mmCIF file of C-alpha atoms in Angstrom:
data_model
loop_
_atom_site.group_PDB
_atom_site.id
_atom_site.type_symbol
_atom_site.label_atom_id
_atom_site.label_comp_id
_atom_site.label_asym_id
_atom_site.label_seq_id
_atom_site.Cartn_x
_atom_site.Cartn_y
_atom_site.Cartn_z
ATOM 1 C CA MET A 16 97.669 79.738 121.428
ATOM 2 C CA THR A 17 96.857 76.304 120.057
ATOM 3 C CA ALA A 18 99.446 74.946 117.519
ATOM 4 C CA ILE A 19 97.990 73.484 114.399
ATOM 5 C CA LEU A 20 99.436 71.126 111.776
ATOM 6 C CA LEU A 21 98.761 72.037 108.147
ATOM 7 C CA SER A 22 99.832 71.187 104.791
ATOM 8 C CA HIS A 23 101.595 73.879 102.814
ATOM 9 C CA ARG A 24 99.188 74.123 100.143
ATOM 10 C CA PHE A 25 96.061 74.258 102.597
ATOM 11 C CA HIS A 26 97.846 77.164 104.664
ATOM 12 C CA GLN A 27 98.413 79.172 101.168
ATOM 13 C CA ALA A 28 94.962 78.493 99.893
ATOM 14 C CA SER A 29 92.899 78.450 103.211
ATOM 15 C CA GLY A 30 95.021 79.391 106.367
ATOM 16 C CA VAL A 31 93.531 83.158 106.534
ATOM 17 C CA THR A 32 90.242 81.844 106.551
ATOM 18 C CA LEU A 33 91.047 79.227 109.158
ATOM 19 C CA LEU A 34 92.638 81.839 111.399
ATOM 20 C CA ALA A 35 89.619 84.176 111.095
ATOM 21 C CA ARG A 36 86.965 81.462 111.971
ATOM 22 C CA ALA A 37 89.130 80.487 114.806
ATOM 23 C CA ALA A 38 89.173 84.020 116.027
ATOM 24 C CA GLU A 39 85.519 84.165 115.858
ATOM 25 C CA LEU A 40 85.349 81.130 117.913
ATOM 26 C CA GLY A 41 87.893 82.667 120.706
ATOM 27 C CA ILE A 42 90.630 80.323 119.688
ATOM 28 C CA LYS A 43 93.924 81.628 118.849
ATOM 29 C CA LEU A 44 95.734 79.125 116.506
ATOM 30 C CA GLU A 45 99.270 79.068 115.622
ATOM 31 C CA PRO A 46 99.830 77.337 112.109
ATOM 32 C CA ILE A 47 102.713 74.872 111.950
ATOM 33 C CA VAL A 48 103.079 74.088 108.342
ATOM 34 C CA LEU A 49 104.663 71.164 106.976
ATOM 35 C CA PRO A 50 107.592 71.782 104.606
ATOM 36 C CA ALA A 51 107.043 71.946 100.847
ATOM 37 C CA GLU A 52 109.728 69.473 100.104
ATOM 38 C CA GLN A 53 108.613 65.745 100.431
ATOM 39 C CA GLU A 54 111.789 64.731 102.066
ATOM 40 C CA ALA A 55 111.867 67.413 104.567
ATOM 41 C CA ARG A 56 110.518 67.119 108.040
ATOM 42 C CA LEU A 57 109.362 69.399 110.919
ATOM 43 C CA ASP A 58 111.846 70.125 113.508
ATOM 44 C CA ALA A 59 111.543 68.382 116.948
ATOM 45 C CA ASP A 60 110.544 71.729 118.789
ATOM 46 C CA ALA A 61 107.713 72.484 116.196
ATOM 47 C CA CYS A 62 106.330 68.699 116.664
ATOM 48 C CA LYS A 63 106.295 69.086 120.063
ATOM 49 C CA ARG A 64 103.985 72.056 120.093
ATOM 50 C CA ILE A 65 101.386 70.434 117.885
ATOM 51 C CA GLU A 66 97.737 69.769 119.307
ATOM 52 C CA ILE A 67 95.541 69.805 116.399
ATOM 53 C CA ALA A 68 96.102 68.365 112.857
ATOM 54 C CA TYR A 69 94.117 68.547 109.755
ATOM 55 C CA PHE A 70 95.035 66.053 107.011
ATOM 56 C CA SER A 71 93.959 67.857 104.011
ATOM 57 C CA GLN A 72 93.255 66.265 100.465
ATOM 58 C CA ASP A 73 96.353 67.876 98.883
ATOM 59 C CA LEU A 74 98.378 65.696 101.195
ATOM 60 C CA VAL A 75 97.841 62.540 99.346
ATOM 61 C CA PRO A 76 99.724 60.817 98.006
ATOM 62 C CA ASP A 77 103.053 62.896 98.119
ATOM 63 C CA PHE A 78 102.980 64.463 101.534
ATOM 64 C CA ALA A 79 100.911 61.866 103.460
ATOM 65 C CA ARG A 80 104.162 60.066 105.213
ATOM 66 C CA GLN A 81 105.661 63.582 105.982
ATOM 67 C CA PHE A 82 102.328 64.524 107.563
ATOM 68 C CA PHE A 83 101.955 61.576 109.948
ATOM 69 C CA SER A 84 105.631 61.347 110.764
ATOM 70 C CA ALA A 85 105.077 64.829 112.342
ATOM 71 C CA CYS A 86 101.966 63.483 114.010
ATOM 72 C CA TYR A 87 103.681 60.765 115.294
ATOM 73 C CA LYS A 88 106.340 63.058 116.790
ATOM 74 C CA ALA A 89 103.666 65.296 118.105
ATOM 75 C CA GLU A 90 103.536 64.536 122.032
ATOM 76 C CA GLN A 91 100.910 67.110 122.843
ATOM 77 C CA LEU A 92 98.529 65.953 119.674
ATOM 78 C CA CYS A 93 94.958 65.557 121.222
ATOM 79 C CA TRP A 94 92.846 65.845 117.977
ATOM 80 C CA LEU A 95 93.244 64.673 114.076
ATOM 81 C CA HIS A 96 90.849 65.389 111.538
ATOM 82 C CA VAL A 97 90.938 63.933 108.230
ATOM 83 C CA PHE A 98 89.388 64.943 105.026
ATOM 84 C CA ASN A 99 88.159 61.566 103.915
ATOM 85 C CA ALA A 100 85.726 59.098 105.283
ATOM 86 C CA GLY A 101 87.867 56.243 105.557
ATOM 87 C CA SER A 102 89.429 55.079 109.051
ATOM 88 C CA ASP A 103 90.378 51.554 108.174
ATOM 89 C CA HIS A 104 94.186 52.601 107.777
ATOM 90 C CA PRO A 105 96.348 51.325 110.572
ATOM 91 C CA VAL A 106 97.481 54.855 111.422
ATOM 92 C CA PHE A 107 94.065 55.852 112.582
ATOM 93 C CA GLY A 108 94.271 52.953 115.134
ATOM 94 C CA GLN A 109 97.398 54.002 116.375
ATOM 95 C CA MET A 110 96.353 57.429 116.869
ATOM 96 C CA LEU A 111 93.168 56.103 118.753
ATOM 97 C CA GLU A 112 95.507 54.138 121.102
ATOM 98 C CA ARG A 113 97.404 56.938 122.150
ATOM 99 C CA GLY A 114 94.329 58.644 123.043
ATOM 100 C CA VAL A 115 94.153 60.942 120.152
ATOM 101 C CA ARG A 116 90.573 61.785 119.184
ATOM 102 C CA VAL A 117 89.949 61.370 115.410
ATOM 103 C CA THR A 118 87.262 62.809 113.441
ATOM 104 C CA THR A 119 86.486 62.789 109.631
ATOM 105 C CA SER A 120 84.844 64.632 106.911
ATOM 106 C CA SER A 121 82.577 61.772 106.114
ATOM 107 C CA GLY A 122 79.869 62.781 103.649
ATOM 108 C CA ALA A 123 82.271 65.276 101.997
ATOM 109 C CA ASN A 124 82.592 63.214 98.903
ATOM 110 C CA ALA A 125 79.215 61.210 99.305
ATOM 111 C CA ALA A 126 77.414 62.732 96.126
ATOM 112 C CA PRO A 127 80.718 62.467 93.693
ATOM 113 C CA VAL A 128 81.124 58.834 94.697
ATOM 114 C CA GLY A 129 77.303 58.039 94.349
ATOM 115 C CA VAL A 130 77.008 59.576 91.242
ATOM 116 C CA THR A 131 80.092 58.066 89.914
ATOM 117 C CA ALA A 132 78.588 54.548 91.185
ATOM 118 C CA ALA A 133 75.455 55.339 89.105
ATOM 119 C CA THR A 134 77.438 56.042 86.220
ATOM 120 C CA GLY A 135 79.137 53.012 86.196
ATOM 121 C CA MET A 136 75.787 51.112 86.568
ATOM 122 C CA LEU A 137 74.426 53.107 83.711
ATOM 123 C CA MET A 138 77.400 52.320 81.525
ATOM 124 C CA LEU A 139 77.049 48.611 81.993
ATOM 125 C CA ALA A 140 73.313 48.733 81.696
ATOM 126 C CA ARG A 141 73.584 50.475 78.372
ATOM 127 C CA GLY A 142 76.216 48.235 77.020
ATOM 128 C CA PHE A 143 78.699 51.353 76.689
ATOM 129 C CA PRO A 144 81.888 48.800 77.188
ATOM 130 C CA GLY A 145 80.925 47.117 73.862
ATOM 131 C CA TRP A 146 80.420 50.199 72.022
ATOM 132 C CA MET A 147 83.819 51.761 73.521
ATOM 133 C CA ALA A 148 85.497 48.711 72.284
ATOM 134 C CA ALA A 149 84.306 49.044 68.948
ATOM 135 C CA GLN A 150 85.054 52.668 68.690
ATOM 136 C CA ARG A 151 88.679 51.709 69.303
ATOM 137 C CA ARG A 152 88.513 49.210 66.145
ATOM 138 C CA HIS A 153 86.686 51.986 64.458
ATOM 139 C CA ALA A 154 84.047 49.574 64.016
ATOM 140 C CA TRP A 155 80.193 50.411 63.283
ATOM 141 C CA GLU A 156 78.690 47.805 65.585
ATOM 142 C CA PRO A 157 75.133 48.820 66.469
ATOM 143 C CA VAL A 158 73.106 46.439 68.671
ATOM 144 C CA ARG A 159 69.565 45.145 67.856
ATOM 145 C CA GLY A 160 66.879 42.630 68.711
ATOM 146 C CA ASP A 161 67.972 40.022 71.315
ATOM 147 C CA SER A 162 71.360 41.813 71.997
ATOM 148 C CA ALA A 163 69.853 45.180 72.922
ATOM 149 C CA PRO A 164 70.284 46.098 76.659
ATOM 150 C CA GLY A 165 67.402 45.661 78.930
ATOM 151 C CA ASP A 166 65.251 48.430 80.485
ATOM 152 C CA LEU A 167 66.642 49.514 84.150
ATOM 153 C CA ARG A 168 63.029 50.129 85.200
ATOM 154 C CA GLY A 169 61.652 47.171 87.279
ATOM 155 C CA GLN A 170 65.224 45.863 87.970
ATOM 156 C CA THR A 171 66.385 45.425 91.578
ATOM 157 C CA LEU A 172 69.339 46.999 93.081
ATOM 158 C CA LEU A 173 70.661 45.342 96.170
ATOM 159 C CA LEU A 174 72.692 48.054 98.245
ATOM 160 C CA VAL A 175 75.185 47.044 100.867
ATOM 161 C CA GLY A 176 75.559 50.037 103.034
ATOM 162 C CA VAL A 177 73.221 52.982 102.986
ATOM 163 C CA GLY A 178 75.126 55.862 104.211
ATOM 164 C CA GLU A 179 75.358 59.210 102.422
ATOM 165 C CA ILE A 180 77.153 57.578 99.304
ATOM 166 C CA GLY A 181 74.425 54.945 99.420
ATOM 167 C CA LYS A 182 71.748 57.499 99.448
ATOM 168 C CA THR A 183 73.057 59.301 96.409
ATOM 169 C CA MET A 184 73.245 56.110 94.303
ATOM 170 C CA ALA A 185 69.564 54.805 95.742
ATOM 171 C CA ARG A 186 68.213 58.068 94.791
ATOM 172 C CA ILE A 187 69.400 57.998 91.183
ATOM 173 C CA ALA A 188 68.252 54.298 90.882
ATOM 174 C CA GLN A 189 64.534 55.124 92.342
ATOM 175 C CA ALA A 190 64.503 57.961 89.854
ATOM 176 C CA LEU A 191 65.247 55.512 86.747
ATOM 177 C CA GLY A 192 62.300 53.308 88.316
ATOM 178 C CA MET A 193 64.374 50.446 90.086
ATOM 179 C CA HIS A 194 63.547 48.554 92.907
ATOM 180 C CA VAL A 195 66.074 49.511 95.738
ATOM 181 C CA ILE A 196 66.867 46.998 98.563
ATOM 182 C CA GLY A 197 69.203 48.537 101.375
ATOM 183 C CA VAL A 198 71.369 46.435 103.514
ATOM 184 C CA ARG A 199 72.747 47.975 106.995
ATOM 185 C CA ARG A 200 72.877 47.210 110.461
ATOM 186 C CA SER A 201 70.591 50.470 111.615
ATOM 187 C CA SER A 202 66.827 50.112 110.649
ATOM 188 C CA ARG A 203 65.202 51.791 108.117
ATOM 189 C CA GLN A 204 64.312 55.549 108.466
ATOM 190 C CA PRO A 205 61.719 57.713 106.867
ATOM 191 C CA GLU A 206 64.271 59.616 104.800
ATOM 192 C CA ASP A 207 65.989 56.506 103.644
ATOM 193 C CA PRO A 208 65.523 56.243 99.638
ATOM 194 C CA VAL A 209 64.990 52.377 99.537
ATOM 195 C CA ASP A 210 62.121 50.405 98.916
ATOM 196 C CA GLU A 211 63.158 47.806 101.594
ATOM 197 C CA MET A 212 65.872 47.750 104.339
ATOM 198 C CA HIS A 213 67.265 44.547 105.935
ATOM 199 C CA PRO A 214 69.953 43.763 108.272
ATOM 200 C CA PRO A 215 73.286 42.093 107.065
ATOM 201 C CA ALA A 216 72.175 38.511 108.334
ATOM 202 C CA ALA A 217 69.620 38.590 105.458
ATOM 203 C CA LEU A 218 72.231 39.023 102.634
ATOM 204 C CA ASP A 219 72.051 35.473 101.796
ATOM 205 C CA ARG A 220 68.567 35.414 100.929
ATOM 206 C CA LEU A 221 68.271 38.703 99.153
ATOM 207 C CA LEU A 222 71.149 38.178 96.749
ATOM 208 C CA PRO A 223 69.287 35.855 94.358
ATOM 209 C CA ARG A 224 66.725 38.984 93.893
ATOM 210 C CA ALA A 225 69.296 41.277 92.527
ATOM 211 C CA GLN A 226 70.107 42.020 89.096
ATOM 212 C CA TRP A 227 72.584 44.374 90.517
ATOM 213 C CA LEU A 228 74.712 44.480 93.915
ATOM 214 C CA ALA A 229 76.223 47.880 94.906
ATOM 215 C CA LEU A 230 78.996 47.864 97.681
ATOM 216 C CA THR A 231 79.013 51.375 99.288
ATOM 217 C CA CYS A 232 79.726 49.816 102.685
ATOM 218 C CA PRO A 233 83.006 50.693 104.964
ATOM 219 C CA LEU A 234 85.682 47.896 105.172
ATOM 220 C CA THR A 235 85.407 46.423 108.824
ATOM 221 C CA ASP A 236 86.469 42.919 110.446
ATOM 222 C CA GLU A 237 82.351 42.045 109.314
ATOM 223 C CA THR A 238 82.597 43.416 105.518
ATOM 224 C CA ARG A 239 86.218 42.022 104.794
ATOM 225 C CA GLY A 240 85.789 39.242 102.300
ATOM 226 C CA MET A 241 82.127 39.299 102.649
ATOM 227 C CA ILE A 242 81.305 38.759 98.986
ATOM 228 C CA ASP A 243 82.968 35.622 98.225
ATOM 229 C CA ALA A 244 82.558 32.778 95.593
ATOM 230 C CA GLY A 245 79.445 31.300 97.447
ATOM 231 C CA ARG A 246 77.878 34.638 97.517
ATOM 232 C CA LEU A 247 78.669 35.660 93.925
ATOM 233 C CA ALA A 248 77.071 32.107 93.077
ATOM 234 C CA ARG A 249 73.815 33.314 94.506
ATOM 235 C CA LEU A 250 73.461 36.045 92.436
ATOM 236 C CA PRO A 251 71.222 35.380 89.642
ATOM 237 C CA GLN A 252 72.670 34.626 86.151
ATOM 238 C CA GLY A 253 74.014 37.819 84.488
ATOM 239 C CA ALA A 254 73.682 40.028 87.491
ATOM 240 C CA ARG A 255 76.207 42.882 87.624
ATOM 241 C CA ILE A 256 78.147 44.299 90.365
ATOM 242 C CA VAL A 257 79.280 48.070 91.456
ATOM 243 C CA ASN A 258 82.082 48.497 93.909
ATOM 244 C CA VAL A 259 83.126 51.826 95.280
ATOM 245 C CA ALA A 260 83.557 50.744 98.759
ATOM 246 C CA ARG A 261 86.670 48.844 99.440
ATOM 247 C CA GLY A 262 88.569 45.841 97.268
ATOM 248 C CA GLU A 263 88.846 43.768 99.966
ATOM 249 C CA ILE A 264 85.321 43.314 100.527
ATOM 250 C CA ILE A 265 85.237 41.149 97.420
ATOM 251 C CA ASP A 266 87.035 37.824 96.782
ATOM 252 C CA GLU A 267 88.872 39.302 93.741
ATOM 253 C CA GLN A 268 89.926 36.200 92.277
ATOM 254 C CA ALA A 269 86.210 34.634 92.636
ATOM 255 C CA LEU A 270 85.016 37.782 91.081
ATOM 256 C CA ILE A 271 87.317 37.579 88.185
ATOM 257 C CA ALA A 272 86.074 33.736 87.721
ATOM 258 C CA ALA A 273 82.608 34.463 88.009
ATOM 259 C CA LEU A 274 83.039 37.434 85.227
ATOM 260 C CA ALA A 275 85.052 35.295 82.884
ATOM 261 C CA SER A 276 82.585 32.464 83.200
ATOM 262 C CA GLY A 277 79.652 34.643 82.057
ATOM 263 C CA HIS A 278 77.857 34.022 85.421
ATOM 264 C CA LEU A 279 78.137 37.747 86.361
ATOM 265 C CA GLY A 280 77.145 40.218 83.238
ATOM 266 C CA GLY A 281 79.727 42.878 84.342
ATOM 267 C CA ALA A 282 81.102 45.101 87.022
ATOM 268 C CA TYR A 283 82.030 48.582 87.452
ATOM 269 C CA LEU A 284 85.106 48.626 89.869
ATOM 270 C CA ASP A 285 86.887 51.392 91.424
ATOM 271 C CA VAL A 286 88.924 49.608 94.170
ATOM 272 C CA PHE A 287 90.908 46.626 94.250
ATOM 273 C CA GLU A 288 92.587 44.125 96.500
ATOM 274 C CA GLN A 289 95.916 45.710 95.510
ATOM 275 C CA GLU A 290 96.335 49.333 94.616
ATOM 276 C CA PRO A 291 97.502 50.229 92.071
ATOM 277 C CA LEU A 292 95.733 47.225 89.994
ATOM 278 C CA PRO A 293 98.770 45.152 88.728
ATOM 279 C CA ALA A 294 99.310 45.466 85.221
ATOM 280 C CA GLU A 295 98.972 41.502 84.921
ATOM 281 C CA SER A 296 95.431 41.589 86.275
ATOM 282 C CA PRO A 297 92.787 39.968 84.393
ATOM 283 C CA LEU A 298 90.351 42.808 85.253
ATOM 284 C CA TRP A 299 92.231 45.055 82.662
ATOM 285 C CA ASP A 300 91.080 43.028 79.807
ATOM 286 C CA LEU A 301 87.902 41.361 80.535
ATOM 287 C CA PRO A 302 85.144 42.793 78.077
ATOM 288 C CA ASN A 303 82.320 43.295 80.744
ATOM 289 C CA VAL A 304 84.456 45.193 83.306
ATOM 290 C CA VAL A 305 84.586 49.172 83.681
ATOM 291 C CA LEU A 306 87.438 50.199 85.710
ATOM 292 C CA SER A 307 88.749 53.385 87.389
ATOM 293 C CA PRO A 308 91.885 54.132 89.458
ATOM 294 C CA HIS A 309 90.063 54.606 93.050
ATOM 295 C CA ASN A 310 89.024 57.905 91.682
ATOM 296 C CA ALA A 311 85.254 57.888 92.279
ATOM 297 C CA ALA A 312 85.371 60.620 94.900
ATOM 298 C CA ALA A 313 87.134 63.101 92.508
ATOM 299 C CA SER A 314 85.538 66.425 92.540
ATOM 300 C CA SER A 315 86.409 70.034 92.726
ATOM 301 C CA GLY A 316 83.850 70.747 95.669
ATOM 302 C CA ASN A 317 85.520 68.158 98.053
ATOM 303 C CA ASP A 318 88.036 70.332 99.523
ATOM 304 C CA GLU A 319 85.582 73.126 100.415
ATOM 305 C CA ARG A 320 83.034 70.662 101.993
ATOM 306 C CA ALA A 321 85.679 69.029 104.127
ATOM 307 C CA THR A 322 86.989 72.128 105.343
ATOM 308 C CA ALA A 323 83.496 73.236 106.411
ATOM 309 C CA MET A 324 83.216 69.985 108.370
ATOM 310 C CA PHE A 325 86.583 70.752 110.028
ATOM 311 C CA LEU A 326 85.460 74.067 111.016
ATOM 312 C CA ARG A 327 82.200 73.045 112.329
ATOM 313 C CA ASN A 328 84.198 70.552 114.555
ATOM 314 C CA LEU A 329 86.469 73.161 115.645
ATOM 315 C CA GLY A 330 83.564 75.260 116.935
ATOM 316 C CA SER A 331 81.934 72.115 118.740
ATOM 317 C CA SER A 332 85.513 71.633 120.349
ATOM 318 C CA ALA A 333 85.511 75.244 121.449
ATOM 319 C CA ARG A 334 82.204 75.046 122.858
ATOM 320 C CA GLY A 335 82.721 71.741 124.541
ATOM 321 C CA GLU A 336 79.965 69.959 122.274
ATOM 322 C CA PRO A 337 80.418 66.480 120.672
ATOM 323 C CA MET A 338 82.167 66.694 117.409
ATOM 324 C CA LYS A 339 80.598 65.112 114.580
ATOM 325 C CA ASN A 340 82.075 61.748 112.620
ATOM 326 C CA GLU A 341 84.234 61.014 115.501
ATOM 327 C CA ILE A 342 85.531 57.369 115.168
ATOM 328 C CA THR A 343 86.117 54.796 117.857
ATOM 329 C CA LYS A 344 88.495 51.953 118.150
ATOM 330 C CA GLY A 345 88.115 49.123 115.613
ATOM 331 C CA ALA A 346 85.923 51.389 113.379
ATOM 332 C CA GLY A 347 86.298 51.184 109.685
ATOM 333 C CA GLY A 348 85.368 53.835 107.083
ATOM 334 C CA LYS A 349 84.832 54.232 103.416
ATOM 335 C CA ARG A 350 87.063 57.219 101.651
#
């Protein structure tokens, strides 16, 4: 019997399916269910039995601390699977240091995030911030002549990070007739929906070509602070930025300055250096900025996709095969 740590909500919604799937694989699971009260903790005997833990989406934000408190006390924990793609939180490094294998459901929310990123781009491209501001004032202010937005067809999107999220955005951009340049460490593959692929070292020479800079890369030592004042200055006048990666990838003060000065034409931002975004941040009031509260991934289908990935890894583990999306020490991730 293998004890698995689950949230009370996941156990209620999917526990029967999980146990049945495990039985098909020849695995007998003992559910260890977190208390439904935020301040409650599992007793020591239950924690000692835990060998597998599944960090499901319903644990965020109210029950995450409770869940990881149990993980820290689980001396026999050997595998932790998390619903999201992000692995840059210190807790994952601590688990790895203990010898716990950590896998993610990377890709489960790729389509929603990529679609949201493209939506932010379209809102900026079509001038929605101005129309929405006029709506709040009850003002009829059509754009005409020189103030009309330019066509996206023929514009260049520079995409830093061409994983599943980046690919989703790239496909939409290509369908709109944009020229897509990808930046990532691995070389271009035939299925990559980009017109060009370059290594990160080429970023400085690519920036002047981009009317759009989209960040869909993981937060790592290499990408932290990657878009600083110098690189923002290399973008052409009026260029716009989309960030659905991590706020720490951009120097936020430099971004605010570039937006306020008019060097940048706008930005769609889902992530920030400090979250929640402080009420006093100038980003709230800049007229050329669209914000969302780190919510680009929101979708009713994420749980089902994330759980399916966990079950596939459960099967791989039972058969002694490599598990998908296993992270290693020092790895960073998106969501």
